[in-house]
Coordinates of N, CA and C in Angstrom, one line a residue:
M1 N -8.4 -166.0 -86.7 CA -9.6 -166.7 -87.0 C -9.6 -167.4 -88.4
R2 N -9.1 -166.6 -89.3 CA -9.0 -167.1 -90.7 C -8.0 -168.3 -90.8
K3 N -6.9 -168.2 -90.0 CA -6.0 -169.3 -90.0 C -6.6 -170.6 -89.4
L4 N -7.4 -170.4 -88.4 CA -8.1 -171.6 -87.8 C -9.0 -172.2 -88.8
L5 N -9.8 -171.3 -89.5 CA -10.7 -171.8 -90.5 C -10.0 -172.5 -91.6
A6 N -8.9 -172.0 -92.1 CA -8.1 -172.6 -93.1 C -7.6 -173.9 -92.7
L7 N -7.1 -174.0 -91.5 CA -6.5 -175.3 -90.9 C -7.7 -176.4 -90.9
V8 N -8.8 -176.0 -90.5 CA -10.0 -176.9 -90.4 C -10.3 -177.4 -91.8
L9 N -10.4 -176.5 -92.7 CA -10.7 -176.9 -94.1 C -9.7 -177.8 -94.7
V10 N -8.4 -177.6 -94.4 CA -7.3 -178.4 -94.9 C -7.4 -179.8 -94.4
L11 N -7.7 -179.9 -93.1 CA -7.7 -181.2 -92.4 C -9.0 -182.0 -92.9
C12 N -10.1 -181.4 -93.0 CA -11.3 -182.1 -93.5 C -11.3 -182.5 -94.9
S13 N -10.7 -181.6 -95.8 CA -10.6 -182.0 -97.2 C -9.6 -183.2 -97.4
G14 N -8.6 -183.3 -96.5 CA -7.6 -184.4 -96.6 C -8.3 -185.7 -96.3
A15 N -9.1 -185.7 -95.2 CA -9.9 -186.9 -94.8 C -10.9 -187.3 -95.9
A16 N -11.5 -186.3 -96.5 CA -12.5 -186.5 -97.5 C -11.8 -187.2 -98.8
I17 N -10.7 -186.7 -99.1 CA -9.9 -187.2 -100.3 C -9.5 -188.6 -100.0
A18 N -9.0 -188.9 -98.8 CA -8.6 -190.3 -98.5 C -9.7 -191.3 -98.6
Q19 N -10.9 -190.9 -98.3 CA -12.0 -191.8 -98.3 C -12.5 -192.1 -99.7
D20 N -12.2 -191.3 -100.7 CA -12.6 -191.5 -102.0 C -11.7 -192.4 -102.9
K21 N -10.5 -192.7 -102.4 CA -9.6 -193.5 -103.1 C -10.1 -195.0 -103.1
P22 N -10.0 -195.7 -104.3 CA -10.4 -197.1 -104.3 C -9.3 -198.0 -103.6
A23 N -9.7 -199.2 -103.3 CA -8.7 -200.1 -102.7 C -7.5 -200.4 -103.6
P24 N -6.4 -200.6 -103.1 CA -5.2 -200.8 -103.9 C -5.3 -202.1 -104.7
T25 N -4.9 -202.2 -105.9 CA -5.0 -203.4 -106.7 C -3.6 -203.7 -107.4
V26 N -3.5 -205.0 -107.7 CA -2.3 -205.4 -108.4 C -2.8 -206.2 -109.7
G27 N -2.5 -205.7 -110.9 CA -3.0 -206.4 -112.1 C -4.5 -206.3 -112.2
G28 N -5.1 -205.3 -111.7 CA -6.6 -205.2 -111.7 C -7.3 -206.0 -110.7
K29 N -6.6 -206.7 -109.9 CA -7.3 -207.5 -108.8 C -7.0 -206.9 -107.5
P30 N -8.0 -206.9 -106.6 CA -7.7 -206.3 -105.3 C -6.7 -207.2 -104.4
L31 N -6.0 -206.5 -103.6 CA -5.0 -207.1 -102.8 C -5.8 -208.1 -101.7
V32 N -5.1 -209.2 -101.4 CA -5.6 -210.1 -100.4 C -4.8 -210.0 -99.2
Q33 N -5.5 -210.0 -98.0 CA -4.8 -209.9 -96.7 C -4.4 -211.3 -96.3
I34 N -3.2 -211.5 -95.9 CA -2.7 -212.7 -95.4 C -3.1 -212.9 -94.0
K35 N -3.7 -214.0 -93.6 CA -4.1 -214.2 -92.2 C -2.9 -214.9 -91.5
S36 N -2.7 -214.6 -90.3 CA -1.7 -215.2 -89.5 C -2.1 -216.6 -89.1
K37 N -1.1 -217.5 -89.0 CA -1.4 -218.9 -88.6 C -1.7 -218.9 -87.1
D38 N -2.6 -219.8 -86.7 CA -3.0 -219.9 -85.3 C -1.8 -220.5 -84.5
A39 N -1.7 -220.1 -83.3 CA -0.6 -220.6 -82.5 C -0.9 -222.1 -82.1
A40 N -2.1 -222.5 -82.1 CA -2.5 -223.8 -81.7 C -2.3 -224.8 -82.8
P41 N -1.6 -225.9 -82.6 CA -1.3 -226.8 -83.7 C -2.6 -227.5 -84.1
K42 N -2.8 -227.9 -85.3 CA -4.0 -228.6 -85.8 C -3.9 -230.1 -85.4
A43 N -5.0 -230.6 -85.0 CA -5.0 -232.0 -84.6 C -4.7 -232.9 -85.8
K44 N -3.9 -234.0 -85.5 CA -3.5 -234.9 -86.5 C -4.7 -235.7 -86.9
P45 N -5.0 -235.9 -88.2 CA -6.2 -236.6 -88.6 C -6.0 -238.1 -88.1
Q46 N -7.2 -238.6 -87.6 CA -7.2 -240.0 -87.1 C -7.3 -241.0 -88.3
S47 N -6.8 -242.2 -88.1 CA -6.9 -243.2 -89.2 C -8.3 -243.7 -89.2
V48 N -8.6 -244.4 -90.3 CA -9.9 -245.0 -90.5 C -10.2 -246.0 -89.4
A49 N -9.2 -246.8 -89.1 CA -9.3 -247.9 -88.1 C -9.7 -247.2 -86.7
V50 N -9.0 -246.2 -86.3 CA -9.3 -245.5 -85.0 C -10.7 -244.9 -85.0
R51 N -11.1 -244.3 -86.1 CA -12.5 -243.8 -86.2 C -13.5 -244.9 -86.1
M52 N -13.3 -246.0 -86.8 CA -14.2 -247.1 -86.8 C -14.3 -247.7 -85.4
Q53 N -13.2 -247.8 -84.7 CA -13.2 -248.4 -83.3 C -14.0 -247.4 -82.4
A54 N -13.9 -246.1 -82.6 CA -14.6 -245.1 -81.8 C -16.1 -245.3 -82.0
C55 N -16.5 -245.8 -83.2 CA -18.0 -246.1 -83.4 C -18.5 -247.2 -82.6
L56 N -17.5 -248.2 -82.3 CA -17.9 -249.3 -81.5 C -18.3 -249.0 -80.1
E57 N -17.9 -247.8 -79.6 CA -18.3 -247.3 -78.2 C -19.7 -246.9 -78.2
I58 N -20.4 -246.6 -79.3 CA -21.8 -246.2 -79.3 C -22.6 -247.5 -79.2
D59 N -23.7 -247.4 -78.5 CA -24.6 -248.6 -78.3 C -24.8 -249.4 -79.7
D60 N -24.8 -250.7 -79.6 CA -24.9 -251.6 -80.7 C -26.3 -251.5 -81.2
E61 N -26.5 -251.8 -82.6 CA -27.8 -251.8 -83.2 C -28.6 -250.5 -83.1
T62 N -27.9 -249.4 -83.1 CA -28.5 -248.1 -83.0 C -28.2 -247.2 -84.3
K63 N -29.1 -246.3 -84.5 CA -29.0 -245.4 -85.6 C -27.7 -244.5 -85.5
E64 N -27.4 -244.2 -84.2 CA -26.2 -243.3 -84.0 C -24.9 -244.0 -84.4
R65 N -24.8 -245.3 -84.2 CA -23.6 -246.1 -84.6 C -23.6 -246.1 -86.1
L66 N -24.7 -246.3 -86.8 CA -24.7 -246.4 -88.2 C -24.3 -245.0 -88.8
N67 N -24.8 -243.9 -88.1 CA -24.5 -242.6 -88.6 C -23.0 -242.3 -88.4
C68 N -22.4 -242.9 -87.4 CA -20.9 -242.8 -87.2 C -20.2 -243.4 -88.3
Y69 N -20.6 -244.6 -88.7 CA -19.9 -245.3 -89.8 C -20.2 -244.6 -91.1
D70 N -21.4 -244.1 -91.3 CA -21.7 -243.4 -92.6 C -20.9 -242.1 -92.7
A71 N -20.5 -241.5 -91.6 CA -19.7 -240.3 -91.7 C -18.3 -240.7 -92.2
I72 N -17.8 -241.9 -91.9 CA -16.5 -242.3 -92.4 C -16.6 -242.8 -93.8
F73 N -17.6 -243.6 -94.1 CA -17.9 -244.2 -95.4 C -19.3 -243.8 -95.9
P74 N -19.5 -242.8 -96.6 CA -20.9 -242.5 -97.1 C -21.5 -243.6 -97.9
P75 N -22.8 -243.9 -97.7 CA -23.5 -245.0 -98.3 C -23.6 -244.7 -99.8
K76 N -23.5 -245.8 -100.6 CA -23.7 -245.8 -102.1 C -24.5 -247.1 -102.4
P77 N -25.8 -247.1 -102.1 CA -26.5 -248.3 -102.3 C -26.6 -248.9 -103.7
K78 N -26.6 -250.2 -103.8 CA -26.7 -250.9 -105.1 C -27.8 -251.9 -104.9
A79 N -28.4 -252.3 -106.1 CA -29.5 -253.3 -106.0 C -28.9 -254.7 -105.6
R80 N -27.8 -255.1 -106.2 CA -27.3 -256.4 -105.9 C -25.9 -256.2 -105.3
V81 N -25.8 -256.7 -104.1 CA -24.5 -256.5 -103.3 C -23.8 -257.8 -103.2
P82 N -22.6 -257.9 -103.7 CA -21.8 -259.2 -103.5 C -21.3 -259.2 -102.0
A83 N -20.7 -260.4 -101.7 CA -20.2 -260.5 -100.3 C -19.1 -259.5 -100.1
P84 N -19.1 -258.7 -99.0 CA -18.1 -257.7 -98.8 C -16.7 -258.3 -98.6
K85 N -15.7 -257.8 -99.3 CA -14.3 -258.2 -99.2 C -13.6 -257.1 -98.4
S86 N -14.0 -255.9 -98.4 CA -13.4 -254.8 -97.6 C -14.4 -254.0 -97.0
V87 N -14.0 -253.1 -96.1 CA -15.0 -252.3 -95.3 C -15.7 -251.3 -96.3
T88 N -15.1 -250.9 -97.3 CA -15.7 -250.0 -98.2 C -16.9 -250.6 -99.0
D89 N -16.9 -252.0 -99.1 CA -18.0 -252.7 -99.7 C -19.3 -252.6 -98.8
C90 N -19.2 -252.2 -97.6 CA -20.4 -252.1 -96.7 C -21.2 -250.9 -97.2
T91 N -20.7 -250.0 -97.9 CA -21.5 -248.8 -98.3 C -22.5 -249.2 -99.3
F92 N -22.4 -250.3 -100.0 CA -23.3 -250.7 -101.0 C -24.6 -251.3 -100.5
F93 N -24.7 -251.7 -99.2 CA -25.9 -252.2 -98.7 C -27.0 -251.2 -98.6
K94 N -28.2 -251.5 -99.1 CA -29.3 -250.6 -99.1 C -29.9 -250.5 -97.7
E95 N -30.1 -251.7 -97.1 CA -30.7 -251.8 -95.8 C -29.8 -251.3 -94.7
E96 N -30.3 -250.5 -93.8 CA -29.4 -250.0 -92.7 C -28.9 -251.1 -91.8
D97 N -29.7 -252.1 -91.5 CA -29.3 -253.2 -90.6 C -28.1 -254.0 -91.2
G98 N -28.2 -254.2 -92.5 CA -27.2 -255.0 -93.2 C -25.9 -254.2 -93.3
R99 N -26.0 -252.9 -93.5 CA -24.8 -252.0 -93.5 C -24.2 -251.9 -92.1
L100 N -25.0 -251.9 -91.1 CA -24.5 -251.8 -89.7 C -23.8 -253.1 -89.3
K101 N -24.4 -254.2 -89.7 CA -23.7 -255.5 -89.3 C -22.4 -255.7 -90.1
C102 N -22.4 -255.2 -91.4 CA -21.1 -255.3 -92.1 C -20.0 -254.5 -91.5
F103 N -20.4 -253.2 -91.2 CA -19.4 -252.3 -90.5 C -18.9 -252.9 -89.2
N104 N -19.8 -253.4 -88.4 CA -19.5 -254.0 -87.1 C -18.5 -255.2 -87.3
G105 N -18.7 -256.0 -88.3 CA -17.9 -257.2 -88.5 C -16.5 -256.7 -88.8
F106 N -16.3 -255.7 -89.6 CA -14.9 -255.3 -89.9 C -14.3 -254.5 -88.7
A107 N -15.1 -253.7 -88.0 CA -14.5 -252.9 -87.0 C -14.1 -253.8 -85.8
E108 N -14.8 -254.8 -85.6 CA -14.5 -255.7 -84.4 C -13.2 -256.5 -84.7
K109 N -12.9 -256.7 -86.0 CA -11.7 -257.5 -86.4 C -10.4 -256.7 -86.3
L110 N -10.5 -255.4 -86.2 CA -9.3 -254.5 -86.2 C -8.6 -254.6 -84.9
P111 N -7.2 -254.6 -85.1 CA -6.4 -254.7 -83.8 C -6.5 -253.3 -83.1
K112 N -6.4 -253.3 -81.8 CA -6.4 -252.1 -81.0 C -5.1 -251.3 -81.3
P113 N -5.3 -250.0 -81.5 CA -4.1 -249.2 -81.8 C -3.4 -248.9 -80.5
P114 N -2.0 -248.7 -80.5 CA -1.3 -248.4 -79.3 C -1.6 -247.0 -78.9
K115 N -1.6 -246.8 -77.6 CA -2.0 -245.5 -77.1 C -0.8 -244.6 -76.7

């Protein structure tokens, strides 16, 4: 009976000691676990032209289409807007209708990408 009691005390004290130890560190900093890479390959980022042409599939003159363009090029309104020379100049239009027409003009001129 004493041997059984001694064995239980040894096992319980070992578990209690193991719980009191702090996490291992290197140079005073805790270790970082490395996560395994997913087996699924990441999707190749689409070009700006492909994303703009995808916006053309949304109904014309709608807020959804403008939101699609704004996701690609966030708006940066200015008081005076010169004539746009590139698609990034469309972000300077304060009015939503003007910004939408500007984006549409550039997106419709883009050549269709090969599939």
